[in-house]
Short mmCIF file of C-alpha atoms in Angstrom, two decimals:
data_model
loop_
_atom_site.label_atom_id
_atom_site.label_comp_id
_atom_site.label_asym_id
_atom_site.label_seq_id
_atom_site.Cartn_x
_atom_site.Cartn_y
_atom_site.Cartn_z
CA MET A 1 35.48 11.64 29.16
CA SER A 2 35.95 8.72 31.45
CA ARG A 3 38.61 6.06 31.95
CA ILE A 4 36.57 2.54 31.76
CA LEU A 5 38.38 -0.82 32.60
CA PHE A 6 36.52 -3.85 31.41
CA THR A 7 37.76 -7.25 33.46
CA LEU A 8 36.50 -10.55 31.52
CA THR A 9 37.01 -13.86 32.16
CA PRO A 10 39.46 -15.14 28.97
CA VAL A 11 36.52 -17.13 27.38
CA THR A 12 35.43 -16.43 24.00
CA GLY A 13 31.70 -16.43 24.95
CA HIS A 14 32.75 -13.89 27.96
CA VAL A 15 34.80 -11.67 25.51
CA ARG A 16 33.02 -11.72 22.45
CA PRO A 17 29.92 -10.02 23.54
CA ALA A 18 32.12 -7.15 25.31
CA LEU A 19 34.06 -6.22 22.01
CA PRO A 20 31.07 -4.15 20.78
CA LEU A 21 30.35 -2.50 23.71
CA ALA A 22 34.30 -1.40 24.19
CA ARG A 23 34.16 -0.12 20.39
CA ALA A 24 31.10 1.89 20.99
CA LEU A 25 32.71 3.76 24.25
CA VAL A 26 36.00 4.13 22.40
CA ALA A 27 33.59 5.61 19.68
CA GLU A 28 32.36 8.03 21.95
CA GLY A 29 35.99 9.19 23.30
CA HIS A 30 36.21 7.40 26.49
CA GLU A 31 39.73 5.76 27.14
CA VAL A 32 38.78 1.97 27.64
CA VAL A 33 41.58 -0.53 29.09
CA VAL A 34 40.33 -4.44 28.60
CA TYR A 35 41.93 -7.06 30.60
CA THR A 36 41.57 -10.33 29.55
CA GLY A 37 43.63 -13.35 27.91
CA THR A 38 46.40 -12.71 25.43
CA LYS A 39 44.60 -14.79 22.99
CA PHE A 40 42.10 -11.87 22.64
CA ALA A 41 44.43 -9.13 21.96
CA ASP A 42 44.26 -8.54 18.65
CA ALA A 43 40.18 -8.60 18.97
CA VAL A 44 40.46 -5.83 21.90
CA LEU A 45 42.96 -3.63 19.95
CA ALA A 46 40.69 -3.78 17.11
CA THR A 47 37.91 -2.07 19.27
CA GLY A 48 40.21 1.13 19.42
CA ALA A 49 40.79 -0.20 23.17
CA LYS A 50 44.24 -0.98 25.20
CA HIS A 51 44.54 -4.88 25.93
CA ALA A 52 45.73 -5.49 29.67
CA PRO A 53 47.26 -8.93 29.31
CA ILE A 54 46.71 -11.46 32.21
CA VAL A 55 50.11 -11.73 33.75
CA GLN A 56 49.71 -13.28 37.22
CA GLY A 57 46.29 -14.66 36.86
CA ARG A 58 45.42 -17.71 34.65
CA ASP A 59 45.64 -17.34 31.10
CA LEU A 60 43.81 -20.43 30.11
CA ASP A 61 43.06 -20.37 26.23
CA ASP A 62 39.36 -21.77 26.45
CA ALA A 63 39.86 -24.19 23.57
CA GLU A 64 42.02 -26.22 26.06
CA PHE A 65 39.94 -25.67 28.86
CA ASP A 66 38.84 -29.59 29.10
CA THR A 67 42.06 -30.68 28.74
CA TRP A 68 43.86 -28.37 31.59
CA SER A 69 41.16 -29.39 33.92
CA VAL A 70 41.57 -33.16 33.28
CA GLU A 71 45.45 -32.79 33.36
CA HIS A 72 44.84 -30.77 36.75
CA GLY A 73 42.72 -33.86 38.68
CA ALA A 74 39.51 -32.94 37.47
CA PRO A 75 36.70 -35.70 37.64
CA ALA A 76 34.73 -37.02 34.98
CA PRO A 77 31.68 -34.87 34.29
CA GLY A 78 28.77 -35.11 36.79
CA ILE A 79 28.25 -33.45 40.05
CA LYS A 80 31.67 -33.71 41.21
CA ARG A 81 33.31 -32.16 38.04
CA LEU A 82 30.73 -29.27 38.36
CA GLN A 83 32.03 -28.96 42.33
CA TRP A 84 35.44 -28.70 40.96
CA ASP A 85 34.97 -26.61 38.06
CA VAL A 86 33.36 -23.64 40.42
CA LEU A 87 36.12 -24.12 42.85
CA HIS A 88 39.08 -24.15 40.74
CA HIS A 89 37.84 -21.75 37.85
CA PHE A 90 35.43 -19.48 39.49
CA VAL A 91 37.19 -19.29 42.47
CA GLY A 92 40.58 -20.52 42.75
CA THR A 93 41.73 -17.98 39.67
CA VAL A 94 41.02 -14.80 41.82
CA PRO A 95 44.30 -14.34 43.96
CA GLY A 96 45.90 -14.14 40.13
CA PHE A 97 43.54 -11.98 38.37
CA LEU A 98 43.39 -9.55 41.74
CA ALA A 99 47.20 -9.57 41.77
CA ASP A 100 47.17 -8.15 37.94
CA LEU A 101 44.32 -5.82 38.63
CA ASP A 102 45.74 -4.24 41.61
CA GLY A 103 48.57 -2.83 39.56
CA ILE A 104 46.20 -2.15 36.49
CA VAL A 105 43.86 0.13 38.65
CA ALA A 106 46.70 1.75 40.02
CA ALA A 107 48.18 2.81 36.98
CA GLU A 108 44.93 3.58 34.98
CA ARG A 109 42.89 5.15 37.22
CA PRO A 110 39.62 3.71 36.16
CA ASP A 111 36.19 5.54 36.77
CA VAL A 112 34.43 2.40 36.57
CA LEU A 113 34.99 -1.34 36.32
CA VAL A 114 32.97 -3.50 33.75
CA MET A 115 33.12 -7.21 33.95
CA ASP A 116 31.12 -10.60 32.94
CA ASN A 117 29.23 -12.10 35.52
CA GLY A 118 31.60 -14.86 35.32
CA PHE A 119 34.47 -12.76 36.52
CA VAL A 120 34.43 -13.04 40.54
CA ALA A 121 37.89 -11.26 40.92
CA GLY A 122 36.13 -7.95 39.21
CA ALA A 123 33.40 -7.72 41.91
CA ILE A 124 36.12 -8.09 44.65
CA ALA A 125 38.67 -5.50 42.87
CA ALA A 126 35.85 -3.27 42.52
CA ALA A 127 35.09 -3.39 46.18
CA ARG A 128 38.79 -3.27 47.01
CA HIS A 129 39.46 -0.16 45.52
CA GLU A 130 36.05 1.11 45.94
CA LEU A 131 35.08 1.55 42.65
CA PRO A 132 31.78 1.99 41.09
CA SER A 133 31.19 -1.14 38.96
CA VAL A 134 28.62 -2.29 36.33
CA LEU A 135 27.97 -6.13 35.23
CA PHE A 136 27.07 -7.31 32.57
CA SER A 137 25.65 -11.19 31.82
CA VAL A 138 26.71 -13.54 29.40
CA SER A 139 24.19 -16.33 30.74
CA PRO A 140 20.71 -16.70 31.60
CA LEU A 141 20.09 -14.69 34.66
CA ALA A 142 21.49 -16.51 37.77
CA ILE A 143 20.69 -14.69 40.43
CA SER A 144 18.64 -16.79 43.11
CA SER A 145 14.82 -16.10 43.13
CA LYS A 146 11.93 -17.44 44.99
CA ASP A 147 10.41 -17.51 41.68
CA THR A 148 12.74 -19.78 39.95
CA ALA A 149 14.47 -23.32 40.63
CA PRO A 150 18.11 -23.10 41.51
CA PHE A 151 20.23 -21.97 38.71
CA GLY A 152 22.09 -24.61 36.68
CA LEU A 153 19.57 -27.31 36.93
CA GLY A 154 17.29 -26.47 33.75
CA LEU A 155 14.12 -26.06 35.52
CA GLN A 156 11.63 -24.17 34.41
CA PRO A 157 9.98 -22.01 37.10
CA PRO A 158 7.22 -23.61 39.96
CA ARG A 159 3.94 -24.08 38.73
CA THR A 160 2.78 -25.25 42.15
CA GLY A 161 3.46 -24.54 46.07
CA LEU A 162 4.94 -28.11 45.98
CA ASP A 163 7.43 -27.14 43.30
CA GLY A 164 8.26 -23.99 45.27
CA LEU A 165 8.86 -25.95 48.68
CA ARG A 166 11.39 -28.52 46.33
CA TYR A 167 13.02 -25.69 44.68
CA ALA A 168 13.45 -24.16 48.14
CA ALA A 169 15.05 -27.46 49.44
CA LEU A 170 17.08 -27.84 46.44
CA GLY A 171 18.43 -24.30 46.79
CA TRP A 172 19.40 -24.87 50.47
CA PHE A 173 21.33 -28.17 49.51
CA ILE A 174 23.18 -26.48 46.50
CA GLN A 175 24.35 -23.51 48.46
CA LYS A 176 25.16 -25.30 52.11
CA VAL A 177 26.37 -28.78 50.84
CA LEU A 178 27.05 -28.93 46.84
CA PHE A 179 29.08 -25.75 47.05
CA ARG A 180 30.08 -25.53 50.71
CA GLU A 181 33.88 -26.03 49.63
CA ALA A 182 33.62 -22.99 46.97
CA GLN A 183 31.65 -20.75 49.33
CA ARG A 184 34.53 -21.14 52.32
CA ALA A 185 36.96 -20.45 49.54
CA ALA A 186 35.25 -17.33 48.23
CA GLU A 187 34.74 -16.23 51.82
CA ARG A 188 38.77 -16.65 52.43
CA VAL A 189 39.27 -14.79 49.25
CA VAL A 190 37.34 -11.92 50.44
CA ALA A 191 38.95 -11.87 53.39
CA ASP A 192 42.33 -12.26 52.11
CA ALA A 193 41.45 -9.19 50.13
CA GLY A 194 41.06 -6.91 53.19
CA LEU A 195 37.09 -6.86 52.63
CA PRO A 196 34.62 -7.83 55.32
CA ALA A 197 32.76 -10.76 55.17
CA ARG A 198 29.59 -10.86 52.74
CA ASP A 199 26.11 -12.19 53.55
CA GLY A 200 24.30 -14.86 51.62
CA PHE A 201 25.56 -17.40 48.56
CA PHE A 202 28.95 -15.82 47.10
CA LEU A 203 27.36 -16.41 43.56
CA ASP A 204 24.86 -14.09 44.24
CA TRP A 205 26.84 -11.44 46.04
CA VAL A 206 29.04 -11.41 43.22
CA GLN A 207 26.34 -10.05 40.97
CA THR A 208 24.26 -7.94 43.10
CA SER A 209 26.93 -6.32 44.92
CA ALA A 210 27.63 -4.39 41.35
CA THR A 211 26.36 -0.94 41.09
CA ARG A 212 24.35 -1.62 38.41
CA VAL A 213 23.76 -5.12 36.57
CA LEU A 214 22.63 -5.38 33.01
CA HIS A 215 20.99 -8.62 31.85
CA THR A 216 21.73 -8.94 28.03
CA SER A 217 18.34 -10.58 27.28
CA VAL A 218 14.84 -9.51 26.62
CA PRO A 219 11.63 -10.07 28.99
CA SER A 220 10.38 -13.04 26.66
CA PHE A 221 13.30 -15.05 27.12
CA GLU A 222 13.79 -14.78 30.93
CA TYR A 223 11.92 -15.67 33.43
CA PRO A 224 9.58 -13.22 35.54
CA ARG A 225 10.63 -12.63 38.96
CA SER A 226 9.00 -10.62 41.92
CA ASP A 227 12.02 -10.22 43.57
CA LEU A 228 14.09 -9.06 41.08
CA PRO A 229 16.68 -6.47 42.55
CA GLU A 230 16.75 -2.83 41.89
CA ASN A 231 20.08 -2.89 40.36
CA VAL A 232 18.99 -5.16 37.63
CA GLU A 233 17.97 -4.00 34.01
CA LEU A 234 17.09 -6.20 31.22
CA VAL A 235 18.78 -4.31 28.28
CA GLY A 236 18.68 -6.73 25.20
CA PRO A 237 22.33 -8.53 24.04
CA PHE A 238 25.23 -7.17 22.83
CA LEU A 239 24.94 -8.48 19.18
CA PRO A 240 28.21 -8.79 17.41
CA ALA A 241 27.46 -7.61 14.33
CA GLY A 242 30.04 -6.11 12.07
CA VAL A 243 32.96 -7.25 14.84
CA ASP A 244 34.17 -9.98 12.24
CA ARG A 245 36.01 -10.01 9.05
CA PHE A 246 34.17 -12.38 6.47
CA ARG A 247 35.54 -14.21 3.33
CA PRO A 248 32.94 -16.40 2.03
CA PRO A 249 33.70 -19.96 1.90
CA ALA A 250 33.97 -21.48 -1.50
CA TRP A 251 30.29 -23.30 -1.05
CA TRP A 252 29.02 -19.80 -0.10
CA ASP A 253 26.63 -20.09 -2.98
CA ASP A 254 25.27 -23.29 -2.15
CA VAL A 255 23.59 -21.40 1.19
CA LEU A 256 22.35 -18.67 -1.10
CA ASP A 257 20.52 -20.77 -3.29
CA ALA A 258 19.20 -22.74 -0.98
CA HIS A 259 17.76 -19.90 0.74
CA ALA A 260 16.62 -18.45 -2.30
CA THR A 261 14.53 -21.86 -3.59
CA GLY A 262 13.00 -22.48 -0.02
CA ARG A 263 15.36 -25.72 0.82
CA PRO A 264 15.88 -25.40 4.38
CA VAL A 265 19.24 -24.36 5.65
CA VAL A 266 20.02 -25.96 9.19
CA LEU A 267 22.77 -24.62 10.98
CA ALA A 268 24.52 -26.79 13.61
CA THR A 269 27.04 -25.28 16.10
CA GLN A 270 28.87 -26.20 19.63
CA GLY A 271 30.33 -22.70 20.66
CA THR A 272 33.44 -22.38 22.20
CA VAL A 273 33.50 -24.87 25.10
CA ALA A 274 32.44 -28.08 25.39
CA THR A 275 33.11 -28.46 21.60
CA ASP A 276 33.73 -32.24 21.01
CA PRO A 277 32.36 -33.12 17.50
CA GLU A 278 31.42 -36.31 18.33
CA ARG A 279 28.94 -35.12 21.14
CA LEU A 280 26.58 -33.29 18.69
CA LEU A 281 27.91 -32.23 15.24
CA TRP A 282 28.76 -35.42 13.76
CA PRO A 283 25.95 -37.24 14.77
CA ALA A 284 23.64 -34.69 13.91
CA PHE A 285 25.19 -35.10 10.26
CA ASP A 286 24.49 -38.70 10.23
CA ALA A 287 20.68 -37.94 11.45
CA LEU A 288 20.20 -35.46 8.60
CA ALA A 289 22.18 -37.17 5.85
CA ASP A 290 18.92 -38.38 4.21
CA GLU A 291 17.14 -35.38 4.86
CA ASP A 292 16.30 -32.56 2.23
CA VAL A 293 18.07 -29.85 4.06
CA LEU A 294 21.36 -27.99 3.63
CA VAL A 295 23.62 -28.23 6.68
CA VAL A 296 25.88 -25.60 7.80
CA ALA A 297 28.71 -26.68 10.67
CA THR A 298 30.96 -24.54 12.59
CA THR A 299 33.49 -27.23 12.34
CA GLU A 300 36.83 -28.40 10.33
CA PRO A 301 35.97 -29.55 6.93
CA GLY A 302 35.95 -33.15 6.46
CA ASP A 303 34.52 -36.24 5.30
CA TYR A 304 30.90 -35.44 5.63
CA PRO A 305 27.56 -36.56 4.26
CA ALA A 306 26.67 -34.49 0.86
CA ASN A 307 24.27 -32.09 2.52
CA VAL A 308 26.95 -31.02 4.58
CA ARG A 309 29.04 -27.65 4.45
CA ALA A 310 31.63 -27.13 6.96
CA THR A 311 33.61 -24.07 8.12
CA PRO A 312 35.57 -23.56 11.27
CA PHE A 313 34.02 -20.05 11.79
CA VAL A 314 31.31 -17.73 9.80
CA PRO A 315 29.86 -14.58 11.41
CA PHE A 316 26.46 -15.32 12.28
CA ASP A 317 25.17 -12.08 11.40
CA ARG A 318 25.78 -13.02 7.80
CA LEU A 319 24.60 -16.78 7.90
CA LEU A 320 21.75 -16.36 10.24
CA PRO A 321 19.33 -14.64 7.87
CA MET A 322 19.29 -17.64 5.64
CA VAL A 323 18.83 -20.31 8.50
CA ASP A 324 15.96 -22.02 9.10
CA VAL A 325 16.94 -24.06 12.36
CA MET A 326 19.62 -23.80 14.32
CA ILE A 327 21.12 -26.96 16.28
CA THR A 328 23.29 -25.91 19.22
CA ASN A 329 24.59 -27.27 22.47
CA GLY A 330 23.04 -23.99 23.94
CA GLY A 331 25.64 -21.39 24.27
CA PHE A 332 23.73 -18.21 25.66
CA GLY A 333 25.00 -15.65 23.18
CA GLY A 334 24.70 -18.05 20.03
CA VAL A 335 21.00 -19.13 20.98
CA GLN A 336 20.08 -15.19 21.27
CA GLN A 337 21.51 -14.18 18.17
CA ALA A 338 19.63 -17.04 16.64
CA LEU A 339 16.24 -15.58 18.06
CA ALA A 340 17.37 -12.14 17.00
CA SER A 341 16.91 -13.17 13.56
CA GLY A 342 13.93 -15.22 14.11
CA VAL A 343 15.23 -18.68 13.92
CA PRO A 344 14.07 -21.89 15.99
CA VAL A 345 16.57 -23.91 17.97
CA LEU A 346 17.10 -27.39 19.14
CA VAL A 347 19.07 -27.21 22.17
CA ALA A 348 21.24 -30.56 22.97
CA GLY A 349 23.38 -29.25 26.38
CA ARG A 350 23.70 -29.91 29.68
CA SER A 351 27.19 -28.34 30.94
CA GLU A 352 28.07 -25.06 31.95
CA ASP A 353 24.93 -22.98 32.05
CA LYS A 354 23.30 -24.83 29.01
CA ALA A 355 20.50 -26.59 30.86
CA GLU A 356 19.12 -23.11 31.62
CA VAL A 357 19.65 -22.05 27.92
CA GLY A 358 17.38 -25.54 26.89
CA ALA A 359 14.72 -24.56 29.38
CA ARG A 360 14.10 -21.25 28.48
CA VAL A 361 14.06 -22.35 24.63
CA ALA A 362 11.32 -24.56 25.71
CA TRP A 363 9.68 -22.29 28.31
CA SER A 364 9.40 -19.60 25.68
CA GLY A 365 8.23 -21.50 22.76
CA VAL A 366 11.09 -21.04 20.05
CA GLY A 367 12.55 -24.44 20.19
CA LEU A 368 13.07 -27.52 21.55
CA ALA A 369 15.53 -28.71 24.20
CA LEU A 370 16.66 -32.36 24.41
CA PRO A 371 17.69 -33.58 27.78
CA THR A 372 21.38 -34.60 27.07
CA ASP A 373 24.52 -33.04 25.99
CA LYS A 374 25.69 -36.13 24.23
CA VAL A 375 23.67 -37.66 21.02
CA THR A 376 26.40 -40.16 20.07
CA ASP A 377 23.59 -43.13 20.29
CA ALA A 378 21.43 -44.06 17.58
CA THR A 379 18.34 -43.04 19.74
CA THR A 380 19.25 -39.61 20.58
CA SER A 381 20.97 -38.76 17.13
CA GLU A 382 17.44 -40.11 15.58
CA ALA A 383 15.96 -37.60 18.22
CA VAL A 384 17.89 -34.95 16.56
CA ARG A 385 16.59 -35.43 13.42
CA HIS A 386 12.93 -35.77 14.73
CA GLY A 387 13.42 -32.46 16.44
CA VAL A 388 14.84 -30.66 13.47
CA ARG A 389 11.64 -32.29 11.68
CA ARG A 390 9.22 -30.72 14.31
CA LEU A 391 10.58 -27.46 14.10
CA LEU A 392 10.41 -27.35 10.29
CA ASP A 393 7.12 -28.67 9.85
CA ASN A 394 5.54 -26.90 12.75
CA PRO A 395 4.92 -23.03 12.06
CA SER A 396 4.56 -22.18 15.40
CA PHE A 397 7.98 -22.29 16.38
CA ALA A 398 8.94 -19.89 13.47
CA ARG A 399 6.17 -17.66 14.48
CA ARG A 400 7.14 -17.33 18.35
CA ALA A 401 11.00 -17.30 17.23
CA GLY A 402 9.95 -14.05 15.01
CA GLU A 403 7.88 -12.52 17.66
CA LEU A 404 11.22 -13.01 20.01
CA ALA A 405 13.10 -11.26 17.03
CA ALA A 406 10.61 -8.29 16.97
CA GLU A 407 10.98 -7.75 20.84
CA TYR A 408 14.88 -8.12 20.54
CA ALA A 409 14.94 -5.33 17.52
CA GLU A 410 13.31 -2.91 20.13
CA HIS A 411 16.42 -3.22 22.54
CA ASP A 412 19.44 -1.47 21.97
CA GLY A 413 21.47 -3.77 24.40
CA VAL A 414 25.14 -1.92 23.59
CA GLY A 415 23.50 1.70 23.22
CA ARG A 416 21.81 1.33 26.96
CA ALA A 417 24.79 -0.31 28.30
CA VAL A 418 26.78 2.51 27.02
CA SER A 419 24.53 4.97 28.53
CA VAL A 420 24.66 3.21 31.87
CA ILE A 421 28.32 2.76 32.11
CA THR A 422 28.98 6.53 31.41
CA GLU A 423 26.27 7.65 33.97
CA VAL A 424 28.04 5.48 36.51
CA ALA A 425 31.56 6.86 35.70
CA GLY A 426 30.35 10.32 36.01
CA ARG A 427 29.19 9.53 39.47
CA SER A 428 32.86 9.06 40.30
CA GLU A 429 34.47 11.92 38.55
#
């Protein structure tokens, strides 16, 4: 059996997808250690894996992400905030994480290192300790390509040669100007780790340096690329079915009744980052207050319209089979869970990777994307209502979502990942 070390960004959307994978590896008899934040210790232990806490690295609760950033000098949302986030959260955290990982690798002697695609320190640790590595994605595929726009802009693939030229110019600007400081910081981190300099954009080599890259999606929800690196494979999502204990809220029968009688059920959710309910949830409640729909929202209960049912958390694998439309700010994992259940989505999100998720939703025909991550005024709130009505009234969206659900069902993301990880680990034994 193999010794497997997971290194995970201490953010819910990065840790939760790894839990069913860790559990499956433990069930096969492998020794699994998961290095991530203390917030996730119980969830890690529940898989049967060992939890290695963050000690010298930054153990930041993702619920406090925005508050911490502002307290440490982050500018207002926009281009400068994006530059600040990449420099301070992606690159600036690496030395502390590496200090922890040096000790963990020495103690655990892993055969393979498994990381999410946001954990820069994992890629550097694998190279530093000459470990084979497997990277899995928690976002749309972010590797640069001549067949796509630069990642993060939310632009669909080029339709003309002029589009291609424009995207190439944007790519040069992003790499050489926008993220110049982060690029130089990443190069310093690599040098300080005693490693040779790497060519190309640092966000690319973090991913392509892995022995294998597992993109957790399906072809119909990812742009085709003629230059996809040979180490990249689309395996399907790591769906967290059965991970969570579930005690139905008092109003659960309302959902069952709505589903049974054909009354549309709309799920409104904002995931775990960019979660201010004033940006999406509350305006969505107001927009749908007079619609004949039942709205289920993942937020604290409050004084909401009569057709709203709220709870801080509900396992999506229990709820989504009864949902007709999901409103979301565009978290990659949540959107894929919806599509795996054949649920069309309305995306209103532009931060992090959410613009890219929304662009793929529109491109694949499974829903609509609003060009904003803030629906606090009457105009954008009305756009939410109109979007939900369009998704409910036009059967093409549900039909297309159903086609993707069938494609998702053909992929066993966790099973394939287990095979790849054990194969890579076996090479080092």
